Amino acid sequence: MITTLHNDRLLRALRRQPVDVTPVWLMRQAGRYLPEYRATRARAGNFMRLCQTPELACEVTLQPLARFPLDAAILFSDILTVPDAMGLGLSFSEGGGPQFARPVHSAADIKRLFVPDPEVELRYVMDAVRLIRQELRGQVPLIGFAGSPWTLATYMVEGGSSKDYVRIKSLLYDQPESLHRLLEITTQSIIAYLNAQLASGAQALMVFDTWGGILTPRAYQEFSLAYLSRIVAGLVRKTGDEQAPVILFTKGGGAWLEEIAATGCDAVGIDWTLNLGDARRRIGDRVAVQGNLDPAVLYASPDRIRQQVAHVLADFGPGPGHVFNLGHGIQPGTDPEHARVLVEAVHELSGPYHASTGR
Amino acid sequence: MITTLHNDRLLRALRRQPVDVTPVWLMRQAGRYLPEYRATRARAGNFMRLCQTPELACEVTLQPLARFPLDAAILFSDILTVPDAMGLGLSFSEGGGPQFARPVHSAADIKRLFVPDPEVELRYVMDAVRLIRQELRGQVPLIGFAGSPWTLATYMVEGGSSKDYVRIKSLLYDQPESLHRLLEITTQSIIAYLNAQLASGAQALMVFDTWGGILTPRAYQEFSLAYLSRIVAGLVRKTGDEQAPVILFTKGGGAWLEEIAATGCDAVGIDWTLNLGDARRRIGDRVAVQGNLDPAVLYASPDRIRQQVAHVLADFGPGPGHVFNLGHGIQPGTDPEHARVLVEAVHELSGPYHASTGR
């Protein structure tokens, strides 16, 4: 890939290098709050077909960039494509919830799992990455992603979304060795998958540990963090002179920032329940931070949105190492014009925090 | 009330006085996991009638004490009886979710709210408290409770349970003055309600801030913690020589332990996402802590349950100031015999941690 990158703010901020203004992107920026997304999804027929058709995945990936001056694109896909490729048979109900035809309920089920070849079972994702890189023409970098082993295991064992996590927690407390076997093969699958995304053109990576926050500190260390560390260590991130940065995000993981920062990742994603200044002080200068506006702020008026953006920027304070984002995915009921207010406010209001860094 | 209290471990632990073994009770200990509870509820016809009939509320309050050597009873009721008494019209669907006939959607709706007289609109609760105290005959202390202003406001504005909290968060970010008016009258109602519970015989109080954890640190301070402090200051807790202890519990509030401990409360409830030793160190010797076994541990085998109980006891360590509990309510699918294993394990395994305190 020899395209010049015209906007490298995201990569610079993730490497804690000086920038002119704080880069911003939004989790789920390509999604249901955009009417053009809903139109493409309707054309696709269902969500899985949208993920599995590279042209459509590319189209929706680029939609928010056509609207707002975002500093990054993120691959449109779903974290559950990996367990689907491992043989579990993923579908989405009309209401939107994921369901596995063959969930993991026994030791025999775990034994049947295999590490998918990213260029075979997940070829459609790699084709999408290659197509998006081509269509982006170096406008902004492309972020690839995967779910964390613990988070994928949660869905694989529960069979879909869950309220009480009875099955996965029963496995954790009653048969920890079985859960480790499941996490082991899932980790191998994720490492192969993320490395293939890098080889296909992803310029940064993010790992979503959506359900790490439901664990005790002891269980988080053993069943989520240990495998996140394995993933960071297993990535082949060198492309040319530079290394593709990786962001780890455990929702509800505020208590474990220091440990997450020590995995070797480049940045830690922060949800809105922490003060970003406190997070920065706790992490020190080791890694960058990404976050952390409450997505519900986007229901307020433009003036209030700007005020809350200003709070987050002030909480982080001057200097490099901040990627602005929401603390969780943008909600489907959000007015797209409010997303614009957010993105523009970040660029307008963050300049002074970078003035002294001389770029 | 001149009955002698035969088992005062709970009150002593909440006051950080020496005990022989760690006291234990379980959030939702009177609840759906018990077949005798399900039978009484069926007799009542529906959940509201169960709450509103003092004899039945008393019956289910005492059911878990007949089974297990628990160190406290907790009033059987619901946090939403207060907004119901404020005029919102509470009912529960068959699936179990609460619903208000007249939710709070406008400034006019807030203006219509009034502070209920606990001996009029909530007389059935006070009658239940008096009856339970009588029937307990000093066996163990009775804990009264209420929801926090923020948590009640969440239900009042959303109209019931919520997933995304769109309405309450819109109000918070867009019309904070309106939300403060709602929290003000709710706080006055809760103070009157809790004081009436004390006057009727409750020997300790707990305030459940179930949804404080969905807030940013700034919003938590302004919209939840400030009102929790007002409640603690507004309680008339002196009965005879001693003061009834009050426990504050913000689920997901691990980041704010120090602030919660500084409100003047006697104990802080801790969910399972914190290490209890870390919590104790952060709080210092100011207040006691209550918690914090993951309720999902009860799905494991008796041996594993005992092992996890031992972890929690070891995390807290030696000395007074610990009330053992789950980190959240006991789940409906729990085997009652596993609850017994927990309660007995706490008493059996905690002795050595109190040996040096000489009681």
XYZ file of C-alpha atoms in Angstrom:
718
model
C 0.000 0.000 0.000
C 1.867 3.098 -1.128
C -0.868 5.730 -0.850
C 0.206 8.785 1.142
C -1.860 9.318 4.283
C -3.251 12.864 4.114
C -4.545 13.012 7.681
C -2.342 11.199 10.159
C -3.669 12.808 13.364
C -5.078 9.546 14.667
C -1.841 7.605 14.248
C 0.208 10.475 15.683
C -2.064 10.818 18.732
C -1.978 7.058 19.332
C 1.838 7.293 19.258
C 1.700 10.295 21.590
C 3.253 12.566 18.974
C 2.249 16.253 18.588
C -0.852 17.106 16.525
C -2.522 20.361 15.443
C -5.928 19.461 16.892
C -7.263 16.429 18.753
C -8.321 13.656 16.345
C -11.862 12.337 16.673
C -13.842 9.324 15.534
C -16.969 7.699 16.969
C -17.568 4.109 17.939
C -20.345 2.789 15.614
C -19.923 5.899 13.433
C -21.175 3.793 10.514
C -24.524 2.732 11.898
C -28.225 2.947 12.406
C -28.362 6.666 13.361
C -27.529 7.463 9.679
C -30.455 7.278 7.188
C -28.024 6.331 4.384
C -26.863 3.367 6.501
C -30.442 2.216 7.020
C -30.994 2.440 3.259
C -27.934 0.311 2.468
C -28.872 -2.212 5.119
C -32.387 -2.466 3.659
C -30.830 -3.083 0.230
C -28.604 -5.815 1.712
C -31.672 -7.565 3.112
C -30.121 -8.434 6.475
C -27.220 -7.521 8.710
C -25.087 -10.596 7.953
C -25.319 -9.980 4.208
C -24.243 -6.377 4.820
C -21.143 -7.634 6.668
C -20.428 -10.342 4.090
C -20.644 -8.197 0.951
C -17.364 -6.230 0.681
C -18.870 -3.531 -1.583
C -21.671 -2.840 0.894
C -19.397 -3.008 3.950
C -17.112 -0.521 2.166
C -20.044 1.736 1.309
C -21.284 2.018 4.892
C -17.741 2.380 6.252
C -17.323 5.511 4.125
C -20.772 7.041 4.780
C -19.930 8.972 7.985
C -16.723 10.309 6.369
C -18.781 11.869 3.591
C -20.778 13.751 6.212
C -18.331 14.748 8.961
C -14.611 15.657 9.102
C -13.732 12.497 11.042
C -10.076 11.591 11.529
C -10.444 7.845 11.027
C -12.497 5.187 9.301
C -13.302 1.961 11.100
C -14.020 -1.243 9.244
C -17.728 -1.996 9.180
C -18.182 -5.513 10.531
C -19.219 -7.305 13.715
C -17.150 -8.868 16.483
C -19.171 -12.092 16.127
C -17.947 -12.881 12.599
C -15.049 -14.734 14.260
C -17.146 -17.265 16.250
C -19.356 -17.580 13.153
C -16.256 -18.569 11.181
C -15.364 -21.012 13.986
C -18.541 -22.930 13.123
C -21.235 -21.497 15.438
C -23.704 -20.273 12.787
C -24.448 -16.601 13.460
C -27.700 -14.854 12.609
C -29.392 -11.663 13.741
C -33.075 -11.481 14.690
C -35.164 -8.641 13.263
C -34.943 -6.853 16.612
C -31.189 -6.847 16.129
C -29.965 -9.387 18.687
C -27.302 -11.935 17.638
C -27.995 -15.650 17.884
C -25.795 -18.697 17.418
C -27.303 -21.850 15.908
C -24.617 -23.980 17.613
C -23.627 -22.344 20.924
C -20.872 -23.800 23.112
C -22.508 -25.835 25.870
C -20.124 -28.726 26.497
C -16.513 -29.865 26.416
C -17.347 -31.650 23.127
C -18.555 -28.346 21.669
C -15.226 -26.734 22.584
C -13.312 -29.611 21.019
C -15.139 -29.115 17.719
C -13.953 -25.496 17.394
C -11.171 -24.639 14.954
C -9.017 -21.624 14.119
C -10.478 -20.157 10.917
C -8.181 -19.204 8.060
C -8.808 -15.449 7.686
C -8.363 -15.673 3.906
C -10.875 -18.519 3.666
C -13.699 -18.372 6.219
C -13.210 -14.637 6.790
C -12.143 -13.748 3.273
C -15.101 -11.341 2.966
C -13.673 -9.215 5.796
C -10.220 -9.100 4.219
C -11.752 -8.172 0.865
C -13.649 -5.372 2.599
C -10.442 -4.086 4.246
C -8.613 -4.066 0.899
C -11.509 -2.333 -0.852
C -11.945 0.301 1.872
C -8.205 1.108 1.858
C -8.399 1.580 -1.913
C -11.523 3.762 -1.760
C -10.183 5.853 1.132
C -7.271 6.994 -1.073
C -5.281 7.967 1.985
C -7.904 10.411 3.255
C -7.726 9.034 6.828
C -6.360 5.826 8.363
C -8.440 2.657 8.568
C -8.943 0.992 11.951
C -9.454 -2.775 12.029
C -10.926 -4.520 15.047
C -11.938 -7.676 16.879
C -13.793 -8.617 20.054
C -11.759 -9.798 23.053
C -11.561 -13.532 23.776
C -13.618 -13.132 26.977
C -16.302 -11.103 25.206
C -16.555 -13.557 22.304
C -16.656 -16.491 24.742
C -19.545 -14.794 26.559
C -21.650 -14.732 23.397
C -20.497 -18.206 22.313
C -21.559 -19.787 25.615
C -24.715 -17.751 26.220
C -25.753 -18.293 22.586
C -26.400 -14.568 22.097
C -26.977 -11.510 24.247
C -27.552 -12.118 27.946
C -28.858 -10.341 30.993
C -27.516 -12.402 33.859
C -24.627 -14.306 32.223
C -25.654 -17.469 34.011
C -24.044 -19.921 31.555
C -20.674 -18.227 31.106
C -20.325 -17.442 34.811
C -21.266 -21.012 35.736
C -18.515 -22.211 33.403
C -16.065 -19.697 34.885
C -16.717 -20.620 38.504
C -17.384 -24.327 38.053
C -15.184 -25.456 35.137
C -12.437 -22.864 34.747
C -10.214 -25.310 32.798
C -12.891 -25.690 30.107
C -13.257 -21.928 29.848
C -9.481 -21.601 29.440
C -9.567 -24.089 26.564
C -12.295 -22.038 24.888
C -10.392 -18.777 25.438
C -7.195 -20.343 24.102
C -8.620 -21.289 20.692
C -10.554 -18.015 20.489
C -7.346 -16.087 21.191
C -5.507 -17.952 18.415
C -8.372 -17.170 16.043
C -8.328 -13.463 16.936
C -4.564 -13.143 16.530
C -4.709 -14.703 13.050
C -7.709 -12.516 12.176
C -6.116 -9.237 13.307
C -2.805 -10.032 11.629
C -4.678 -10.705 8.386
C -6.440 -7.334 8.738
C -3.033 -5.651 9.105
C -1.701 -7.521 6.075
C -4.804 -6.428 4.127
C -4.275 -2.765 4.947
C -5.616 -1.900 8.420
C -3.429 0.880 9.858
C -4.481 0.621 13.504
C -6.360 -1.976 15.536
C -8.865 -1.907 18.344
C -9.917 -4.792 20.589
C -13.363 -4.473 22.174
C -13.674 -6.142 25.572
C -17.333 -5.240 25.927
C -18.025 -7.598 28.836
C -14.768 -7.462 30.816
C -16.530 -5.126 33.250
C -18.866 -7.840 34.556
C -15.946 -9.731 36.122
C -14.367 -9.605 39.560
C -10.785 -8.223 39.594
C -9.408 -11.736 40.065
C -11.496 -13.171 37.203
C -10.707 -10.203 34.931
C -6.979 -10.849 35.317
C -7.285 -14.562 34.659
C -10.005 -14.740 31.993
C -9.751 -11.478 30.074
C -6.559 -9.470 30.630
C -4.207 -12.447 30.284
C -5.611 -13.128 26.801
C -5.582 -9.450 25.795
C -1.849 -9.458 26.604
C -1.393 -12.576 24.487
C -3.076 -10.825 21.561
C -0.910 -7.700 21.784
C 2.199 -9.890 21.915
C 1.008 -11.988 18.965
C 0.419 -9.158 16.498
C 2.763 -8.581 13.562
C 2.460 -4.827 13.543
C 5.549 -3.630 11.668
C 4.760 -2.115 8.276
C 7.686 -0.239 6.790
C 9.307 1.958 9.452
C 6.308 2.175 11.706
C 4.260 -0.090 13.887
C 0.459 -0.158 13.653
C -0.932 1.054 17.001
C -3.384 -1.053 18.987
C -6.124 0.227 21.298
C -7.592 -1.945 24.073
C -11.025 -1.073 25.430
C -12.609 -2.827 28.403
C -16.008 -1.252 29.011
C -16.482 -0.861 32.760
C -12.779 -1.601 33.229
C -11.906 1.682 34.935
C -10.465 -0.098 37.953
C -7.837 -1.865 35.822
C -6.421 0.923 33.633
C -2.867 0.468 34.880
C -2.914 -3.248 34.106
C -4.404 -2.692 30.644
C -1.796 -0.023 29.895
C 0.946 -2.484 30.860
C -0.016 -5.072 28.204
C 2.075 -3.415 25.499
C -0.857 -1.696 23.817
C -0.540 1.876 22.499
C -3.783 3.272 23.853
C -6.504 2.475 26.365
C -10.165 3.166 25.571
C -12.041 4.790 28.470
C -15.789 4.787 29.034
C -17.576 7.865 30.433
C -17.575 6.712 34.055
C -14.001 7.934 34.596
C -12.613 11.442 34.561
C -10.160 11.516 31.650
C -7.647 13.573 33.630
C -7.629 10.975 36.408
C -7.223 8.241 33.802
C -4.271 10.094 32.242
C -2.592 10.600 35.626
C -3.022 6.941 36.536
C -1.635 5.689 33.235
C 1.163 8.261 33.199
C 2.971 8.786 29.938
C 3.077 5.149 28.979
C 0.183 5.022 26.523
C -2.416 7.264 24.869
C -6.073 7.372 25.928
C -9.204 7.311 23.798
C -12.569 8.626 24.954
C -14.808 9.440 26.711
C -17.940 11.531 26.087
C -21.197 9.997 27.359
C -23.072 9.059 24.121
C -26.258 10.417 25.740
C -24.787 13.943 25.543
C -25.762 13.827 21.854
C -29.432 14.041 22.876
C -28.817 17.552 24.239
C -28.820 20.844 22.336
C -25.758 21.918 20.275
C -24.709 24.408 22.971
C -24.764 21.760 25.677
C -22.883 19.325 23.413
C -20.106 21.887 22.861
C -19.954 22.507 26.611
C -19.566 18.782 27.355
C -16.925 18.386 24.621
C -15.042 21.269 26.247
C -15.216 19.444 29.614
C -13.651 16.277 28.162
C -10.879 18.237 26.408
C -10.153 20.178 29.615
C -10.163 16.981 31.674
C -7.430 15.524 29.458
C -5.563 18.838 29.360
C -2.700 20.007 27.157
C -0.283 17.857 25.226
C -0.422 14.823 22.953
C -1.891 11.368 23.530
C -5.648 11.935 23.328
C -7.994 10.504 20.715
C -11.475 11.939 21.209
C -14.326 9.439 21.079
C -17.525 8.531 22.824
C -17.337 6.293 25.886
C -19.468 3.709 24.042
C -21.111 3.317 20.622
C -23.267 6.142 19.256
C -26.931 5.387 19.981
C -29.337 4.619 17.102
C -31.696 7.464 18.056
C -29.004 10.144 17.728
C -29.617 13.070 15.359
C -26.758 12.963 12.792
C -26.498 16.765 12.957
C -25.609 16.435 16.628
C -22.757 14.103 15.700
C -21.533 16.859 13.372
C -21.645 19.370 16.236
C -19.483 17.029 18.317
C -16.874 16.406 15.604
C -16.571 20.074 14.701
C -16.415 21.126 18.363
C -13.487 18.768 19.015
C -11.474 20.344 16.205
C -12.484 23.926 17.056
C -11.948 23.718 20.796
C -8.850 21.514 21.007
C -6.353 23.772 19.191
C -5.226 25.644 22.323
C -4.311 22.351 24.029
C -1.802 21.637 21.259
C -0.407 25.171 20.696
C 2.706 24.627 22.816
C 3.560 21.338 21.149
C 4.466 23.295 18.010
C 3.023 21.375 15.138
C -39.506 -1.258 71.231
C -38.000 -2.939 74.269
C -37.220 -6.391 72.850
C -33.636 -7.482 73.489
C -31.684 -8.055 70.291
C -30.269 -11.585 70.489
C -27.934 -11.296 67.508
C -26.354 -7.858 67.154
C -23.461 -8.849 64.830
C -24.802 -6.757 61.973
C -25.134 -3.575 64.016
C -21.747 -4.123 65.643
C -20.018 -4.709 62.293
C -21.671 -1.620 60.792
C -20.301 0.364 63.774
C -16.899 -1.277 63.312
C -17.050 -2.955 66.707
C -15.600 -6.443 67.342
C -17.716 -9.496 66.472
C -17.237 -13.270 66.906
C -17.797 -14.060 63.213
C -18.577 -11.910 60.166
C -22.308 -11.179 59.873
C -23.995 -12.073 56.586
C -27.237 -11.286 54.801
C -28.125 -11.373 51.096
C -29.624 -8.663 48.935
C -33.045 -9.972 47.781
C -32.794 -12.795 50.341
C -36.607 -12.825 50.400
C -37.286 -13.456 46.750
C -38.038 -15.572 43.736
C -35.267 -18.162 44.288
C -37.301 -19.478 47.279
C -40.253 -21.782 46.451
C -42.086 -20.574 49.594
C -41.786 -16.986 48.298
C -43.254 -17.984 44.948
C -46.134 -19.677 46.769
C -46.918 -16.562 48.847
C -46.673 -14.344 45.811
C -49.093 -16.606 43.940
C -51.486 -16.325 46.885
C -51.180 -12.533 46.810
C -52.140 -12.494 43.130
C -49.582 -9.894 42.103
C -46.393 -8.228 43.270
C -48.003 -4.926 44.335
C -50.543 -6.713 46.518
C -47.691 -8.651 48.129
C -45.963 -5.343 48.994
C -49.191 -3.712 50.149
C -50.415 -6.461 52.486
C -48.408 -6.180 55.741
C -49.084 -9.789 56.781
C -47.781 -11.137 53.459
C -44.796 -8.738 53.363
C -43.951 -9.897 56.893
C -44.321 -13.546 55.900
C -41.878 -13.329 52.989
C -39.460 -11.170 54.993
C -39.152 -13.977 57.548
C -38.960 -16.882 55.054
C -35.172 -16.864 54.451
C -34.537 -16.562 58.220
C -36.452 -19.804 58.768
C -34.079 -21.521 56.338
C -30.626 -20.033 56.939
C -28.740 -18.577 59.940
C -28.780 -15.055 58.489
C -27.696 -12.144 60.680
C -30.324 -9.662 59.488
C -33.815 -9.364 58.085
C -34.555 -6.783 55.407
C -38.020 -5.345 54.929
C -39.735 -6.897 51.917
C -40.869 -4.060 49.676
C -39.833 -2.272 46.479
C -37.927 0.978 45.955
C -40.708 2.170 43.607
C -43.404 2.319 46.312
C -42.224 5.904 46.945
C -42.865 7.273 43.422
C -46.120 5.280 43.424
C -47.123 7.157 46.591
C -46.085 10.418 44.856
C -48.888 9.797 42.348
C -47.239 7.911 39.462
C -49.363 4.749 39.505
C -47.046 1.735 39.750
C -47.788 -1.710 38.343
C -45.697 -4.727 37.422
C -46.107 -6.644 34.173
C -46.274 -10.440 34.308
C -42.664 -10.615 33.134
C -41.731 -8.654 36.254
C -40.869 -5.205 34.871
C -42.202 -2.103 36.679
C -44.366 0.413 34.818
C -45.706 3.826 35.783
C -49.127 4.884 34.498
C -48.150 8.580 34.829
C -44.393 8.942 34.223
C -42.641 12.309 34.578
C -42.258 13.807 31.092
C -42.634 17.561 31.595
C -42.138 20.444 34.000
C -45.884 20.271 34.689
C -45.526 16.605 35.677
C -42.821 17.571 38.169
C -44.982 20.345 39.600
C -47.784 17.873 40.273
C -45.593 15.683 42.510
C -46.021 15.843 46.289
C -44.193 14.506 49.348
C -46.265 11.560 50.567
C -47.107 11.230 54.244
C -45.477 7.902 55.183
C -48.298 7.135 57.627
C -50.948 7.792 54.969
C -49.888 6.884 51.413
C -47.178 4.503 52.654
C -48.943 3.306 55.762
C -48.818 -0.293 54.482
C -45.014 -0.192 54.623
C -44.968 1.180 58.158
C -47.481 -1.466 59.235
C -45.227 -4.117 57.699
C -42.184 -2.742 59.558
C -44.072 -2.792 62.880
C -45.381 -6.302 62.274
C -41.997 -7.689 61.221
C -40.293 -6.196 64.302
C -42.916 -7.853 66.483
C -42.612 -11.228 64.734
C -38.816 -11.140 64.750
C -38.834 -11.050 68.575
C -35.309 -9.687 68.617
C -33.863 -12.643 66.703
C -31.888 -10.363 64.335
C -32.086 -6.649 63.453
C -34.439 -5.365 60.759
C -32.998 -3.308 57.892
C -35.246 -0.694 56.261
C -34.461 0.748 52.854
C -35.209 3.141 50.024
C -33.973 3.826 46.500
C -31.702 6.819 45.934
C -33.207 10.002 44.463
C -31.258 9.545 41.207
C -32.338 5.920 40.856
C -36.000 6.714 41.555
C -35.865 9.665 39.138
C -34.512 7.323 36.454
C -37.562 5.069 36.727
C -39.963 8.009 37.097
C -38.718 9.666 33.896
C -38.166 6.514 31.817
C -41.569 5.193 32.944
C -40.049 1.841 33.936
C -36.876 -0.120 33.241
C -34.627 1.190 30.484
C -31.757 0.067 28.317
C -30.316 3.318 27.007
C -31.675 5.863 29.532
C -32.465 8.265 26.711
C -35.146 10.262 28.555
C -33.406 10.741 31.901
C -30.055 11.523 30.273
C -31.691 14.000 27.882
C -33.206 15.721 30.916
C -29.853 15.671 32.720
C -27.867 17.167 29.844
C -30.516 19.460 28.404
C -32.621 20.636 31.384
C -30.530 20.092 34.506
C -32.630 22.584 36.521
C -35.771 20.502 35.925
C -33.957 17.354 36.999
C -32.812 19.114 40.181
C -36.429 20.026 40.978
C -37.438 16.395 40.549
C -34.535 15.176 42.706
C -35.355 17.758 45.379
C -38.915 16.583 45.960
C -37.874 12.929 45.677
C -35.184 13.515 48.311
C -37.704 15.081 50.689
C -40.003 12.098 50.151
C -37.222 9.598 50.852
C -36.080 11.364 54.027
C -39.633 11.356 55.409
C -40.065 7.721 54.363
C -36.818 6.486 55.952
C -37.428 8.439 59.164
C -40.872 6.857 59.399
C -39.284 3.411 58.960
C -36.921 4.175 61.843
C -39.819 5.395 63.985
C -41.707 2.182 63.133
C -38.831 -0.028 64.243
C -36.177 -0.353 61.501
C -32.776 -0.764 63.221
C -30.533 -0.004 60.231
C -31.111 1.547 56.820
C -29.803 0.968 53.329
C -30.098 3.284 50.332
C -29.886 1.586 46.920
C -28.369 3.761 44.210
C -28.824 1.117 41.539
C -28.211 3.440 38.587
C -25.540 5.828 39.940
C -22.974 3.836 37.969
C -24.323 4.977 34.580
C -23.222 8.577 35.273
C -20.036 10.462 34.528
C -18.032 11.450 37.647
C -19.206 15.060 37.288
C -22.882 14.048 36.906
C -22.631 11.524 39.750
C -21.460 14.245 42.143
C -24.157 16.675 41.092
C -27.173 14.424 40.513
C -26.684 11.462 42.843
C -24.067 11.926 45.576
C -25.232 15.421 46.598
C -28.705 14.030 47.320
C -27.360 10.928 49.094
C -25.512 13.309 51.440
C -28.723 15.261 52.015
C -30.492 12.045 52.986
C -27.819 10.968 55.483
C -27.918 14.460 57.039
C -31.734 14.431 57.165
C -32.186 11.167 59.044
C -33.281 11.125 62.690
C -31.256 8.093 63.671
C -30.942 8.341 67.442
C -32.892 5.665 69.326
C -31.953 5.449 72.974
C -28.180 5.551 73.346
C -27.366 4.383 69.878
C -27.705 5.632 66.345
C -29.197 3.432 63.615
C -26.471 2.779 61.032
C -26.995 3.642 57.360
C -25.452 1.836 54.383
C -25.079 3.546 50.974
C -24.714 1.370 47.893
C -24.012 2.761 44.436
C -23.786 -0.169 42.019
C -20.909 0.456 39.631
C -19.733 3.277 41.911
C -16.307 1.816 42.652
C -14.548 4.947 41.419
C -16.269 7.091 44.062
C -15.862 5.081 47.266
C -13.999 7.836 49.078
C -16.714 10.387 48.303
C -19.491 8.001 49.345
C -17.662 7.216 52.597
C -17.412 10.958 53.315
C -21.198 11.519 53.285
C -21.593 10.604 56.948
C -22.876 7.091 56.266
C -21.727 4.155 58.421
C -21.010 1.682 55.623
C -20.482 1.539 51.883
C -21.927 -1.301 49.812
C -19.459 -2.703 47.261
C -20.285 -4.636 44.114
C -18.093 -7.541 42.943
C -16.017 -5.515 40.487
C -13.725 -4.238 43.256
C -11.299 -6.124 45.448
C -12.623 -5.736 49.002
C -9.128 -5.234 50.396
C -8.497 -2.362 47.979
C -11.876 -0.879 48.921
C -11.009 -1.115 52.626
C -7.614 0.532 52.106
C -9.151 3.367 50.071
C -11.868 4.046 52.614
C -9.505 3.670 55.543
C -11.040 3.286 58.976
C -13.815 5.792 58.447
C -16.682 3.445 57.634
C -17.527 -0.248 57.339
C -17.909 -2.074 54.029
C -20.597 -4.491 52.875
C -20.114 -7.010 50.103
C -19.080 -8.372 47.706
C -19.409 -11.918 46.348
C -20.417 -12.191 42.673
C -24.007 -13.575 42.821
C -23.101 -15.895 39.933
C -20.762 -17.811 42.271
C -23.926 -19.445 43.628
C -24.269 -21.360 40.342
C -21.050 -23.226 41.143
C -20.613 -26.343 43.283
C -20.541 -26.086 47.117
C -16.736 -26.518 47.166
C -16.229 -23.677 44.713
C -18.669 -21.481 46.657
C -16.714 -22.042 49.875
C -13.482 -21.222 48.047
C -14.902 -17.930 46.714
C -16.295 -17.018 50.148
C -12.803 -17.617 51.543
C -11.368 -15.255 48.895
C -13.726 -12.432 49.902
C -13.004 -12.909 53.617
C -9.249 -12.947 52.943
C -9.523 -9.872 50.712
C -11.081 -7.917 53.581
C -8.664 -9.417 56.099
C -8.686 -9.378 59.900
C -10.562 -6.984 62.139
C -14.013 -5.488 62.364
C -16.029 -3.502 59.834
C -17.117 -6.140 57.305
C -20.697 -7.212 56.585
C -20.686 -10.124 54.145
C -23.155 -9.867 51.281
C -23.437 -10.446 47.567
C -22.333 -7.649 45.240
C -25.901 -7.487 43.861
C -29.250 -9.214 44.483
C -29.403 -13.005 44.559
C -30.504 -14.283 41.130
C -33.928 -15.974 40.742
C -32.374 -19.173 39.317
C -30.211 -19.790 42.394
C -30.545 -23.117 44.230
C -31.582 -22.242 47.819
C -29.226 -24.921 49.121
C -26.333 -23.003 47.583
C -27.398 -19.912 49.527
C -27.171 -22.051 52.671
C -23.636 -23.117 51.735
C -22.674 -19.441 51.432
C -24.195 -18.354 54.752
C -22.691 -21.273 56.668
C -19.296 -20.801 55.015
C -19.161 -17.145 56.093
C -19.714 -18.096 59.723
C -17.376 -21.121 59.609
C -14.499 -19.461 57.808
C -14.535 -15.966 59.314
C -13.791 -16.852 62.954
C -9.991 -16.633 62.601
C -10.256 -13.057 61.252
C -11.898 -11.977 64.511
C -9.867 -14.059 66.974
C -7.521 -11.236 67.961
C -10.355 -8.759 68.528
C -11.289 -10.753 71.618
C -15.021 -11.040 71.574
